[in-house]
């Protein structure tokens, strides 16, 4: 089993990864129909690779459920049939995206890079557009790189 397919928790006192034992089988086979675009890249991702810091750690509002607090959807990264995903080009070394990316040694973001943003304008600093128009996603915890063409 590869690291990227493991799911579990990090023990905060010992900083050790504790794999989940209740997930037998392949996440790809269990959750995604064969041939779907999500099956080609999403099954490798950790929650924080897509969901923003406000979704995972809170935005200061109280919600009745986790579903109410979340807003990143498939279309945030993949767009829709009618429109591509929202992007922004980093134009200043003081931008939030660069400050957040600098905290992760696996990420190499710079001024001039085009990244995805959520509908609320939050930077998805770990997903940048390549010159050929595809997007490269760097896994936040593992530093793995996935290139998805959509």
mmCIF file of N, CA, C and O in Angstrom, residues 59-117:
data_model
loop_
_atom_site.group_PDB
_atom_site.id
_atom_site.type_symbol
_atom_site.label_atom_id
_atom_site.label_comp_id
_atom_site.label_asym_id
_atom_site.label_seq_id
_atom_site.Cartn_x
_atom_site.Cartn_y
_atom_site.Cartn_z
ATOM 1 N N UNK A 59 -14.274 29.320 10.135
ATOM 2 C CA UNK A 59 -14.226 30.690 9.636
ATOM 3 C C UNK A 59 -14.820 31.690 10.624
ATOM 4 O O UNK A 59 -15.086 32.832 10.283
ATOM 5 N N UNK A 60 -15.051 31.251 11.847
ATOM 6 C CA UNK A 60 -15.614 32.132 12.860
ATOM 7 C C UNK A 60 -17.117 32.048 12.988
ATOM 8 O O UNK A 60 -17.700 32.670 13.876
ATOM 9 N N UNK A 61 -17.762 31.286 12.120
ATOM 10 C CA UNK A 61 -19.209 31.104 12.180
ATOM 11 C C UNK A 61 -19.534 29.719 12.719
ATOM 12 O O UNK A 61 -18.758 28.786 12.537
ATOM 13 N N UNK A 62 -20.673 29.596 13.374
ATOM 14 C CA UNK A 62 -21.129 28.307 13.858
ATOM 15 C C UNK A 62 -22.098 27.711 12.840
ATOM 16 O O UNK A 62 -23.027 28.385 12.393
ATOM 17 N N UNK A 63 -21.879 26.451 12.485
ATOM 18 C CA UNK A 63 -22.729 25.759 11.520
ATOM 19 C C UNK A 63 -23.373 24.556 12.188
ATOM 20 O O UNK A 63 -22.808 23.979 13.121
ATOM 21 N N UNK A 64 -24.516 24.159 11.683
ATOM 22 C CA UNK A 64 -25.236 23.030 12.241
ATOM 23 C C UNK A 64 -24.639 21.687 11.855
ATOM 24 O O UNK A 64 -24.874 20.686 12.512
ATOM 25 N N UNK A 65 -23.865 21.667 10.795
ATOM 26 C CA UNK A 65 -23.249 20.415 10.355
ATOM 27 C C UNK A 65 -22.004 20.733 9.530
ATOM 28 O O UNK A 65 -21.810 21.862 9.071
ATOM 29 N N UNK A 66 -21.194 19.717 9.330
ATOM 30 C CA UNK A 66 -19.997 19.866 8.523
ATOM 31 C C UNK A 66 -20.363 20.191 7.074
ATOM 32 O O UNK A 66 -19.688 20.965 6.410
ATOM 33 N N UNK A 67 -21.453 19.629 6.592
ATOM 34 C CA UNK A 67 -21.892 19.881 5.220
ATOM 35 C C UNK A 67 -22.226 21.357 5.014
ATOM 36 O O UNK A 67 -21.991 21.899 3.932
ATOM 37 N N UNK A 68 -22.764 22.020 6.026
ATOM 38 C CA UNK A 68 -23.080 23.437 5.902
ATOM 39 C C UNK A 68 -21.821 24.300 5.873
ATOM 40 O O UNK A 68 -21.810 25.371 5.269
ATOM 41 N N UNK A 69 -20.769 23.842 6.525
ATOM 42 C CA UNK A 69 -19.526 24.614 6.593
ATOM 43 C C UNK A 69 -18.700 24.489 5.317
ATOM 44 O O UNK A 69 -17.931 25.385 4.982
ATOM 45 N N UNK A 70 -18.854 23.391 4.605
ATOM 46 C CA UNK A 70 -18.055 23.166 3.404
ATOM 47 C C UNK A 70 -18.635 23.836 2.183
ATOM 48 O O UNK A 70 -19.842 23.951 2.036
ATOM 49 N N UNK A 71 -17.779 24.321 1.316
ATOM 50 C CA UNK A 71 -18.248 24.936 0.085
ATOM 51 C C UNK A 71 -17.405 24.574 -1.130
ATOM 52 O O UNK A 71 -17.811 24.808 -2.257
ATOM 53 N N UNK A 72 -16.220 24.039 -0.952
ATOM 54 C CA UNK A 72 -15.440 23.600 -2.105
ATOM 55 C C UNK A 72 -16.122 22.375 -2.696
ATOM 56 O O UNK A 72 -16.478 21.441 -1.986
ATOM 57 N N UNK A 73 -16.349 22.435 -3.998
ATOM 58 C CA UNK A 73 -17.008 21.340 -4.709
ATOM 59 C C UNK A 73 -16.129 20.924 -5.880
ATOM 60 O O UNK A 73 -15.117 21.560 -6.162
ATOM 61 N N UNK A 74 -16.531 19.899 -6.580
ATOM 62 C CA UNK A 74 -15.786 19.442 -7.761
ATOM 63 C C UNK A 74 -15.559 20.588 -8.734
ATOM 64 O O UNK A 74 -14.471 20.747 -9.288
ATOM 65 N N UNK A 75 -16.581 21.420 -8.931
ATOM 66 C CA UNK A 75 -16.478 22.512 -9.900
ATOM 67 C C UNK A 75 -15.461 23.572 -9.488
ATOM 68 O O UNK A 75 -14.999 24.340 -10.328
ATOM 69 N N UNK A 76 -15.100 23.620 -8.210
ATOM 70 C CA UNK A 76 -14.094 24.584 -7.767
ATOM 71 C C UNK A 76 -12.782 24.353 -8.508
ATOM 72 O O UNK A 76 -12.130 25.303 -8.939
ATOM 73 N N UNK A 77 -12.405 23.108 -8.679
ATOM 74 C CA UNK A 77 -11.155 22.783 -9.376
ATOM 75 C C UNK A 77 -11.358 22.395 -10.836
ATOM 76 O O UNK A 77 -10.493 22.644 -11.664
ATOM 77 N N UNK A 78 -12.472 21.773 -11.131
ATOM 78 C CA UNK A 78 -12.682 21.242 -12.475
ATOM 79 C C UNK A 78 -13.540 22.135 -13.360
ATOM 80 O O UNK A 78 -13.651 21.884 -14.560
ATOM 81 N N UNK A 79 -14.147 23.180 -12.797
ATOM 82 C CA UNK A 79 -15.032 24.024 -13.573
ATOM 83 C C UNK A 79 -16.305 23.273 -13.929
ATOM 84 O O UNK A 79 -16.619 22.240 -13.351
ATOM 85 N N UNK A 80 -17.045 23.821 -14.887
ATOM 86 C CA UNK A 80 -18.267 23.184 -15.366
ATOM 87 C C UNK A 80 -18.173 23.061 -16.881
ATOM 88 O O UNK A 80 -17.189 23.505 -17.493
ATOM 89 N N UNK A 81 -19.186 22.503 -17.484
ATOM 90 C CA UNK A 81 -19.197 22.410 -18.940
ATOM 91 C C UNK A 81 -19.226 23.796 -19.585
ATOM 92 O O UNK A 81 -18.767 23.980 -20.714
ATOM 93 N N UNK A 82 -19.761 24.779 -18.857
ATOM 94 C CA UNK A 82 -19.897 26.129 -19.396
ATOM 95 C C UNK A 82 -18.778 27.086 -19.021
ATOM 96 O O UNK A 82 -18.592 28.115 -19.673
ATOM 97 N N UNK A 83 -18.046 26.794 -17.959
ATOM 98 C CA UNK A 83 -17.008 27.733 -17.527
ATOM 99 C C UNK A 83 -15.845 27.000 -16.857
ATOM 100 O O UNK A 83 -16.040 26.026 -16.143
ATOM 101 N N UNK A 84 -14.637 27.492 -17.075
ATOM 102 C CA UNK A 84 -13.467 26.892 -16.431
ATOM 103 C C UNK A 84 -13.433 27.265 -14.946
ATOM 104 O O UNK A 84 -14.188 28.137 -14.503
ATOM 105 N N UNK A 85 -12.541 26.646 -14.182
ATOM 106 C CA UNK A 85 -12.429 27.025 -12.770
ATOM 107 C C UNK A 85 -11.900 28.448 -12.641
ATOM 108 O O UNK A 85 -11.279 28.986 -13.564
ATOM 109 N N UNK A 86 -12.166 29.053 -11.493
ATOM 110 C CA UNK A 86 -11.692 30.412 -11.229
ATOM 111 C C UNK A 86 -10.198 30.391 -10.942
ATOM 112 O O UNK A 86 -9.712 29.539 -10.186
ATOM 113 N N UNK A 87 -9.480 31.329 -11.518
ATOM 114 C CA UNK A 87 -8.031 31.416 -11.308
ATOM 115 C C UNK A 87 -7.643 32.850 -10.995
ATOM 116 O O UNK A 87 -8.407 33.786 -11.222
ATOM 117 N N UNK A 88 -6.449 33.002 -10.492
ATOM 118 C CA UNK A 88 -5.840 34.314 -10.300
ATOM 119 C C UNK A 88 -4.346 34.165 -10.537
ATOM 120 O O UNK A 88 -3.774 33.098 -10.290
ATOM 121 N N UNK A 89 -3.731 35.208 -11.026
ATOM 122 C CA UNK A 89 -2.285 35.208 -11.231
ATOM 123 C C UNK A 89 -1.647 35.996 -10.102
ATOM 124 O O UNK A 89 -2.063 37.124 -9.805
ATOM 125 N N UNK A 90 -0.666 35.409 -9.480
ATOM 126 C CA UNK A 90 0.013 36.050 -8.353
ATOM 127 C C UNK A 90 0.851 37.207 -8.897
ATOM 128 O O UNK A 90 1.716 37.008 -9.751
ATOM 129 N N UNK A 91 0.578 38.405 -8.392
ATOM 130 C CA UNK A 91 1.251 39.587 -8.924
ATOM 131 C C UNK A 91 2.152 40.291 -7.916
ATOM 132 O O UNK A 91 2.876 41.209 -8.278
ATOM 133 N N UNK A 92 2.114 39.868 -6.668
ATOM 134 C CA UNK A 92 2.892 40.545 -5.633
ATOM 135 C C UNK A 92 3.487 39.523 -4.669
ATOM 136 O O UNK A 92 2.833 38.536 -4.323
ATOM 137 N N UNK A 93 4.706 39.753 -4.206
ATOM 138 C CA UNK A 93 5.301 38.830 -3.228
ATOM 139 C C UNK A 93 4.616 38.863 -1.868
ATOM 140 O O UNK A 93 4.874 38.021 -1.022
ATOM 141 N N UNK A 94 3.715 39.809 -1.661
ATOM 142 C CA UNK A 94 3.010 39.926 -0.383
ATOM 143 C C UNK A 94 1.676 39.202 -0.367
ATOM 144 O O UNK A 94 0.965 39.249 0.637
ATOM 145 N N UNK A 95 1.297 38.546 -1.451
ATOM 146 C CA UNK A 95 -0.012 37.893 -1.513
ATOM 147 C C UNK A 95 -0.089 36.708 -0.551
ATOM 148 O O UNK A 95 0.897 36.003 -0.316
ATOM 149 N N UNK A 96 -1.303 36.492 -0.033
ATOM 150 C CA UNK A 96 -1.559 35.413 0.925
ATOM 151 C C UNK A 96 -1.138 34.055 0.384
ATOM 152 O O UNK A 96 -0.560 33.239 1.101
ATOM 153 N N UNK A 97 -1.395 33.798 -0.887
ATOM 154 C CA UNK A 97 -1.056 32.505 -1.484
ATOM 155 C C UNK A 97 0.429 32.205 -1.342
ATOM 156 O O UNK A 97 0.814 31.076 -1.018
ATOM 157 N N UNK A 98 1.275 33.185 -1.567
ATOM 158 C CA UNK A 98 2.721 32.969 -1.435
ATOM 159 C C UNK A 98 3.123 32.743 0.012
ATOM 160 O O UNK A 98 3.998 31.913 0.293
ATOM 161 N N UNK A 99 2.499 33.460 0.931
ATOM 162 C CA UNK A 99 2.827 33.270 2.350
ATOM 163 C C UNK A 99 2.430 31.874 2.817
ATOM 164 O O UNK A 99 3.170 31.214 3.550
ATOM 165 N N UNK A 100 1.252 31.401 2.382
ATOM 166 C CA UNK A 100 0.817 30.055 2.763
ATOM 167 C C UNK A 100 1.698 28.989 2.107
ATOM 168 O O UNK A 100 2.073 28.006 2.743
ATOM 169 N N UNK A 101 2.024 29.166 0.842
ATOM 170 C CA UNK A 101 2.862 28.193 0.139
ATOM 171 C C UNK A 101 4.258 28.122 0.736
ATOM 172 O O UNK A 101 4.877 27.057 0.760
ATOM 173 N N UNK A 102 4.761 29.243 1.235
ATOM 174 C CA UNK A 102 6.107 29.272 1.812
ATOM 175 C C UNK A 102 6.207 28.410 3.067
ATOM 176 O O UNK A 102 7.308 27.977 3.443
ATOM 177 N N UNK A 103 5.094 28.117 3.706
ATOM 178 C CA UNK A 103 5.097 27.273 4.903
ATOM 179 C C UNK A 103 5.243 25.794 4.569
ATOM 180 O O UNK A 103 5.502 24.986 5.454
ATOM 181 N N UNK A 104 5.072 25.435 3.308
ATOM 182 C CA UNK A 104 5.155 24.037 2.879
ATOM 183 C C UNK A 104 6.395 23.850 2.008
ATOM 184 O O UNK A 104 6.459 24.391 0.906
ATOM 185 N N UNK A 105 7.385 23.083 2.484
ATOM 186 C CA UNK A 105 8.633 22.937 1.723
ATOM 187 C C UNK A 105 8.460 22.240 0.373
ATOM 188 O O UNK A 105 9.324 22.349 -0.485
ATOM 189 N N UNK A 106 7.339 21.558 0.147
ATOM 190 C CA UNK A 106 7.123 20.872 -1.130
ATOM 191 C C UNK A 106 6.599 21.811 -2.217
ATOM 192 O O UNK A 106 6.610 21.478 -3.390
ATOM 193 N N UNK A 107 6.139 22.985 -1.809
ATOM 194 C CA UNK A 107 5.503 23.902 -2.752
ATOM 195 C C UNK A 107 6.485 24.950 -3.224
ATOM 196 O O UNK A 107 7.223 25.523 -2.422
ATOM 197 N N UNK A 108 6.507 25.196 -4.514
ATOM 198 C CA UNK A 108 7.415 26.181 -5.105
ATOM 199 C C UNK A 108 6.593 27.153 -5.945
ATOM 200 O O UNK A 108 6.584 27.091 -7.168
ATOM 201 N N UNK A 109 5.916 28.053 -5.272
ATOM 202 C CA UNK A 109 5.053 29.021 -5.917
ATOM 203 C C UNK A 109 5.808 30.334 -6.035
ATOM 204 O O UNK A 109 6.616 30.671 -5.159
ATOM 205 N N UNK A 110 5.560 31.085 -7.096
ATOM 206 C CA UNK A 110 6.249 32.356 -7.273
ATOM 207 C C UNK A 110 5.349 33.374 -7.958
ATOM 208 O O UNK A 110 4.304 33.024 -8.509
ATOM 209 N N UNK A 111 5.773 34.624 -7.904
ATOM 210 C CA UNK A 111 5.042 35.689 -8.582
ATOM 211 C C UNK A 111 4.971 35.333 -10.065
ATOM 212 O O UNK A 111 5.950 34.888 -10.660
ATOM 213 N N UNK A 112 3.788 35.494 -10.641
ATOM 214 C CA UNK A 112 3.565 35.155 -12.045
ATOM 215 C C UNK A 112 2.846 33.836 -12.233
ATOM 216 O O UNK A 112 2.298 33.574 -13.301
ATOM 217 N N UNK A 113 2.825 32.976 -11.195
ATOM 218 C CA UNK A 113 2.098 31.705 -11.280
ATOM 219 C C UNK A 113 0.597 31.965 -11.235
ATOM 220 O O UNK A 113 0.125 32.877 -10.535
ATOM 221 N N UNK A 114 -0.159 31.169 -11.960
ATOM 222 C CA UNK A 114 -1.614 31.227 -11.936
ATOM 223 C C UNK A 114 -2.113 30.056 -11.101
ATOM 224 O O UNK A 114 -1.712 28.915 -11.317
ATOM 225 N N UNK A 115 -2.952 30.361 -10.124
ATOM 226 C CA UNK A 115 -3.482 29.350 -9.215
ATOM 227 C C UNK A 115 -5.006 29.383 -9.248
ATOM 228 O O UNK A 115 -5.602 30.330 -9.738
ATOM 229 N N UNK A 116 -5.605 28.350 -8.694
ATOM 230 C CA UNK A 116 -7.062 28.317 -8.550
ATOM 231 C C UNK A 116 -7.478 29.123 -7.335
ATOM 232 O O UNK A 116 -6.706 29.276 -6.380
ATOM 233 N N UNK A 117 -8.702 29.629 -7.363
ATOM 234 C CA UNK A 117 -9.299 30.289 -6.205
ATOM 235 C C UNK A 117 -10.725 29.759 -6.044
ATOM 236 O O UNK A 117 -11.336 29.305 -7.008
#
